[in-house]
mmCIF file of C-alpha atoms in Angstrom:
data_model
loop_
_atom_site.group_PDB
_atom_site.id
_atom_site.type_symbol
_atom_site.label_atom_id
_atom_site.label_comp_id
_atom_site.label_asym_id
_atom_site.label_seq_id
_atom_site.Cartn_x
_atom_site.Cartn_y
_atom_site.Cartn_z
ATOM 1 C CA MET S 266 107.956 88.228 90.913
ATOM 2 C CA ASN S 267 106.756 85.708 93.428
ATOM 3 C CA ILE S 268 106.891 86.592 97.102
ATOM 4 C CA LEU S 269 106.866 84.072 99.966
ATOM 5 C CA ILE S 270 106.135 85.265 103.488
ATOM 6 C CA ILE S 271 107.377 82.975 106.253
ATOM 7 C CA PRO S 272 105.588 83.665 109.549
ATOM 8 C CA GLU S 273 106.471 81.992 112.817
ATOM 9 C CA ASP S 274 102.995 80.405 112.751
ATOM 10 C CA PHE S 275 100.832 80.881 109.675
ATOM 11 C CA ARG S 276 97.533 79.925 111.309
ATOM 12 C CA SER S 277 96.881 83.443 112.592
ATOM 13 C CA ASP S 278 99.616 85.540 111.004
ATOM 14 C CA GLN S 279 98.553 84.746 107.413
ATOM 15 C CA TYR S 280 95.455 86.915 107.818
ATOM 16 C CA LEU S 281 97.576 89.895 108.810
ATOM 17 C CA LEU S 282 100.622 89.480 106.580
ATOM 18 C CA LYS S 283 99.142 88.519 103.198
ATOM 19 C CA PRO S 284 96.893 91.583 102.743
ATOM 20 C CA LEU S 285 99.552 93.863 104.208
ATOM 21 C CA PHE S 286 102.264 92.756 101.781
ATOM 22 C CA GLU S 287 99.898 92.629 98.801
ATOM 23 C CA ARG S 288 99.002 96.255 99.483
ATOM 24 C CA LEU S 289 102.607 97.268 100.147
ATOM 25 C CA PHE S 290 103.785 95.923 96.782
ATOM 26 C CA ALA S 291 100.760 97.486 95.046
ATOM 27 C CA ASP S 292 101.699 100.827 96.606
ATOM 28 C CA PHE S 293 105.168 100.392 95.121
ATOM 29 C CA GLY S 294 103.421 100.169 91.748
ATOM 30 C CA ARG S 295 104.563 96.560 91.468
ATOM 31 C CA PRO S 296 101.702 94.218 92.418
ATOM 32 C CA GLN S 297 103.129 90.804 93.162
ATOM 33 C CA THR S 298 101.928 87.297 93.828
ATOM 34 C CA VAL S 299 102.168 86.981 97.610
ATOM 35 C CA ARG S 300 101.973 83.590 99.267
ATOM 36 C CA VAL S 301 102.191 82.744 102.963
ATOM 37 C CA CYS S 302 104.226 79.647 103.758
ATOM 38 C CA GLN S 303 101.915 76.987 105.170
ATOM 39 C CA ASN S 304 104.032 73.967 104.372
ATOM 40 C CA PRO S 305 105.926 73.236 106.426
ATOM 41 C CA ARG S 306 104.070 74.733 109.326
ATOM 42 C CA LEU S 307 106.477 76.397 111.700
ATOM 43 C CA ARG S 308 105.553 76.152 115.349
ATOM 44 C CA GLY S 309 106.850 79.327 116.901
ATOM 45 C CA VAL S 310 109.700 81.761 116.744
ATOM 46 C CA GLN S 311 112.419 79.284 117.716
ATOM 47 C CA GLU S 312 111.639 77.100 114.739
ATOM 48 C CA ALA S 313 111.333 80.173 112.488
ATOM 49 C CA LEU S 314 114.842 81.257 113.503
ATOM 50 C CA ASN S 315 116.367 77.813 112.932
ATOM 51 C CA ILE S 316 118.694 78.182 109.941
ATOM 52 C CA GLU S 317 118.427 74.530 108.890
ATOM 53 C CA ARG S 318 114.626 74.697 108.927
ATOM 54 C CA LEU S 319 114.752 77.893 106.859
ATOM 55 C CA ARG S 320 117.129 76.283 104.352
ATOM 56 C CA GLU S 321 114.578 73.481 103.908
ATOM 57 C CA ILE S 322 111.854 76.029 103.195
ATOM 58 C CA VAL S 323 114.005 77.988 100.746
ATOM 59 C CA ALA S 324 114.789 74.743 98.897
ATOM 60 C CA MET S 325 111.082 73.823 98.748
ATOM 61 C CA TYR S 326 110.160 77.037 96.931
ATOM 62 C CA PRO S 327 112.541 77.462 93.970
ATOM 63 C CA MET S 328 109.964 79.525 92.064
ATOM 64 C CA VAL S 329 110.035 82.321 94.659
ATOM 65 C CA ASP S 330 112.046 85.485 93.990
ATOM 66 C CA ILE S 331 111.773 87.222 97.368
ATOM 67 C CA ILE S 332 111.389 85.499 100.723
ATOM 68 C CA ILE S 333 110.327 87.544 103.746
ATOM 69 C CA LEU S 334 110.639 86.108 107.249
ATOM 70 C CA CYS S 335 108.360 87.874 109.759
ATOM 71 C CA VAL S 336 108.587 87.075 113.454
ATOM 72 C CA ASP S 337 107.601 88.731 116.711
ATOM 73 C CA ARG S 338 110.305 90.493 118.695
ATOM 74 C CA ASP S 339 108.600 89.480 121.959
ATOM 75 C CA GLY S 340 110.753 91.907 123.951
ATOM 76 C CA VAL S 341 113.995 90.233 122.824
ATOM 77 C CA ILE S 342 116.196 93.237 121.987
ATOM 78 C CA GLY S 343 118.893 91.164 120.234
ATOM 79 C CA ARG S 344 116.504 89.448 117.827
ATOM 80 C CA ARG S 345 117.477 91.838 115.000
ATOM 81 C CA THR S 346 121.071 90.582 115.215
ATOM 82 C CA ARG S 347 119.906 87.001 114.666
ATOM 83 C CA LEU S 348 117.802 88.086 111.698
ATOM 84 C CA ASP S 349 120.806 89.854 110.154
ATOM 85 C CA GLU S 350 122.796 86.614 110.424
ATOM 86 C CA ILE S 351 119.998 84.644 108.779
ATOM 87 C CA GLU S 352 119.714 87.157 105.940
ATOM 88 C CA LYS S 353 123.435 86.900 105.192
ATOM 89 C CA GLU S 354 123.280 83.113 105.039
ATOM 90 C CA LEU S 355 120.159 82.816 102.880
ATOM 91 C CA THR S 356 120.202 85.761 100.481
ATOM 92 C CA ASN S 357 122.053 84.147 97.616
ATOM 93 C CA PRO S 358 120.851 83.684 94.850
ATOM 94 C CA ARG S 359 117.376 84.820 95.880
ATOM 95 C CA ILE S 360 116.493 87.788 98.020
ATOM 96 C CA PHE S 361 115.857 86.872 101.651
ATOM 97 C CA VAL S 362 114.828 89.593 104.100
ATOM 98 C CA ALA S 363 113.729 89.256 107.690
ATOM 99 C CA GLU S 364 112.020 91.509 110.185
ATOM 100 C CA ASN S 365 110.854 91.321 113.773
ATOM 101 C CA ALA S 366 107.653 93.142 114.624
ATOM 102 C CA TRP S 367 107.829 95.293 117.755
ATOM 103 C CA GLU S 368 106.550 93.486 119.696
ATOM 104 C CA GLU S 369 104.131 91.315 117.754
ATOM 105 C CA ILE S 370 102.814 91.154 114.178
ATOM 106 C CA GLU S 371 99.458 92.391 115.492
ATOM 107 C CA THR S 372 101.112 95.751 116.225
ATOM 108 C CA TRP S 373 101.451 96.430 112.508
ATOM 109 C CA THR S 374 97.740 95.818 112.071
ATOM 110 C CA LEU S 375 96.830 98.075 114.975
ATOM 111 C CA ALA S 376 98.935 100.832 113.380
ATOM 112 C CA GLY S 377 96.625 100.754 110.361
ATOM 113 C CA LEU S 378 93.378 100.923 112.331
ATOM 114 C CA ASP S 379 91.439 103.659 114.063
ATOM 115 C CA LEU S 380 91.999 102.868 117.720
ATOM 116 C CA PRO S 381 89.734 103.783 120.626
ATOM 117 C CA SER S 382 90.284 107.388 121.696
ATOM 118 C CA ASP S 383 91.441 106.349 125.169
ATOM 119 C CA TRP S 384 94.347 104.291 123.746
ATOM 120 C CA LEU S 385 97.666 106.059 123.320
ATOM 121 C CA TRP S 386 99.719 104.797 120.383
ATOM 122 C CA SER S 387 102.921 105.162 122.414
ATOM 123 C CA LYS S 388 101.558 102.720 125.000
ATOM 124 C CA VAL S 389 100.352 100.266 122.357
ATOM 125 C CA ARG S 390 103.743 100.414 120.639
ATOM 126 C CA ALA S 391 105.642 99.859 123.900
ATOM 127 C CA GLU S 392 103.523 96.915 125.062
ATOM 128 C CA ILE S 393 105.207 93.505 124.813
ATOM 129 C CA SER S 394 101.891 91.612 124.993
ATOM 130 C CA VAL S 395 100.162 93.646 122.281
ATOM 131 C CA LYS S 396 97.997 90.759 121.151
ATOM 132 C CA GLU S 397 96.477 90.134 124.577
ATOM 133 C CA GLN S 398 96.354 93.731 125.793
ATOM 134 C CA TYR S 399 95.142 95.497 122.655
ATOM 135 C CA PHE S 400 94.512 93.393 119.557
ATOM 136 C CA LEU S 401 92.146 90.779 120.987
ATOM 137 C CA PRO S 402 90.148 93.338 123.018
ATOM 138 C CA LEU S 403 89.768 95.480 119.877
ATOM 139 C CA ALA S 404 88.610 92.485 117.823
ATOM 140 C CA ARG S 405 85.986 91.751 120.489
ATOM 141 C CA ARG S 406 84.946 95.414 120.659
ATOM 142 C CA LEU S 407 84.499 95.530 116.875
ATOM 143 C CA GLY S 408 82.561 92.243 116.850
ATOM 144 C CA VAL S 409 84.990 90.350 114.600
ATOM 145 C CA SER S 410 86.672 88.050 117.134
ATOM 146 C CA ASP S 411 84.605 85.046 115.993
ATOM 147 C CA GLY S 412 85.835 85.422 112.404
ATOM 148 C CA PRO S 413 88.820 83.715 110.782
ATOM 149 C CA GLY S 414 91.976 84.029 112.837
ATOM 150 C CA GLY S 415 90.096 85.503 115.781
ATOM 151 C CA GLY S 416 89.221 88.596 113.761
ATOM 152 C CA ARG S 417 92.601 88.838 112.073
ATOM 153 C CA ARG S 418 91.190 88.452 108.565
ATOM 154 C CA ALA S 419 88.759 91.353 108.947
ATOM 155 C CA LEU S 420 91.212 93.609 110.771
ATOM 156 C CA GLY S 421 94.167 92.655 108.563
ATOM 157 C CA GLU S 422 92.257 93.559 105.413
ATOM 158 C CA ARG S 423 91.039 96.812 106.949
ATOM 159 C CA ALA S 424 94.496 97.820 108.191
ATOM 160 C CA SER S 425 96.195 96.989 104.880
ATOM 161 C CA ARG S 426 94.335 99.904 103.271
ATOM 162 C CA ARG S 427 96.480 102.227 105.403
ATOM 163 C CA VAL S 428 99.934 100.803 104.730
ATOM 164 C CA ARG S 429 101.460 104.316 104.727
ATOM 165 C CA ALA S 430 100.222 104.880 108.269
ATOM 166 C CA ILE S 431 101.754 101.560 109.326
ATOM 167 C CA ARG S 432 105.094 102.590 107.818
ATOM 168 C CA GLN S 433 104.947 105.888 109.713
ATOM 169 C CA LYS S 434 103.828 104.472 113.053
ATOM 170 C CA CYS S 435 106.215 101.497 112.950
ATOM 171 C CA PRO S 436 109.365 103.011 111.365
ATOM 172 C CA GLU S 437 111.865 100.809 113.215
ATOM 173 C CA ASP S 438 110.448 97.551 111.909
ATOM 174 C CA PHE S 439 107.758 97.655 109.235
ATOM 175 C CA GLY S 440 108.898 101.012 107.867
ATOM 176 C CA ASN S 441 112.473 99.758 107.650
ATOM 177 C CA LEU S 442 111.363 96.535 105.962
ATOM 178 C CA ALA S 443 109.196 98.433 103.464
ATOM 179 C CA ASN S 444 112.079 100.770 102.595
ATOM 180 C CA ARG S 445 114.422 97.839 102.057
ATOM 181 C CA LEU S 446 111.923 96.026 99.833
ATOM 182 C CA GLU S 447 111.271 99.159 97.810
ATOM 183 C CA ARG S 448 115.004 99.597 97.167
ATOM 184 C CA LEU S 449 115.314 95.932 96.167
ATOM 185 C CA LEU S 450 112.514 96.296 93.634
ATOM 186 C CA VAL S 451 114.141 99.369 92.128
ATOM 187 C CA ASP S 452 117.392 97.443 91.739
ATOM 188 C CA ALA S 453 115.645 94.364 90.272
#
């Protein structure tokens, strides 16, 4: 199976999402070819939630079996409802699933890392500006902020080794998505 991940902006998110989903599918016992959509380049969540834009992307990748849209929730409580609508419109004949990270994709990565002892996971999880308040400071602290994606490559690869911890710490979003994907693979 071929998997396409559609982030709201691949430039940074690719370093977090690709290793995470490669590891997730490997943990299912079904390693897959995972590709992050870079063409066309989406420029933010509004474009990523645009159904016509998504239809264009789906049409561009006929060889893909499962398409996964990953966006930030950004404190927008109703974003899940919009993702449900998109899934219904785009799931046939291929599988199209969508998830919004609470509150940003970087949260999933932080869930797979050893955090400083003075950071409470409940506060990290509740923070809307996770990237600015926690992720970027941690990348600087660990000396990887000058690397690809502002440290995202190094931290994304490190966090992906603990995909079970991410599922446990982020049950409402990543855990839910992982469970749905696992069921889809069983049915396939």
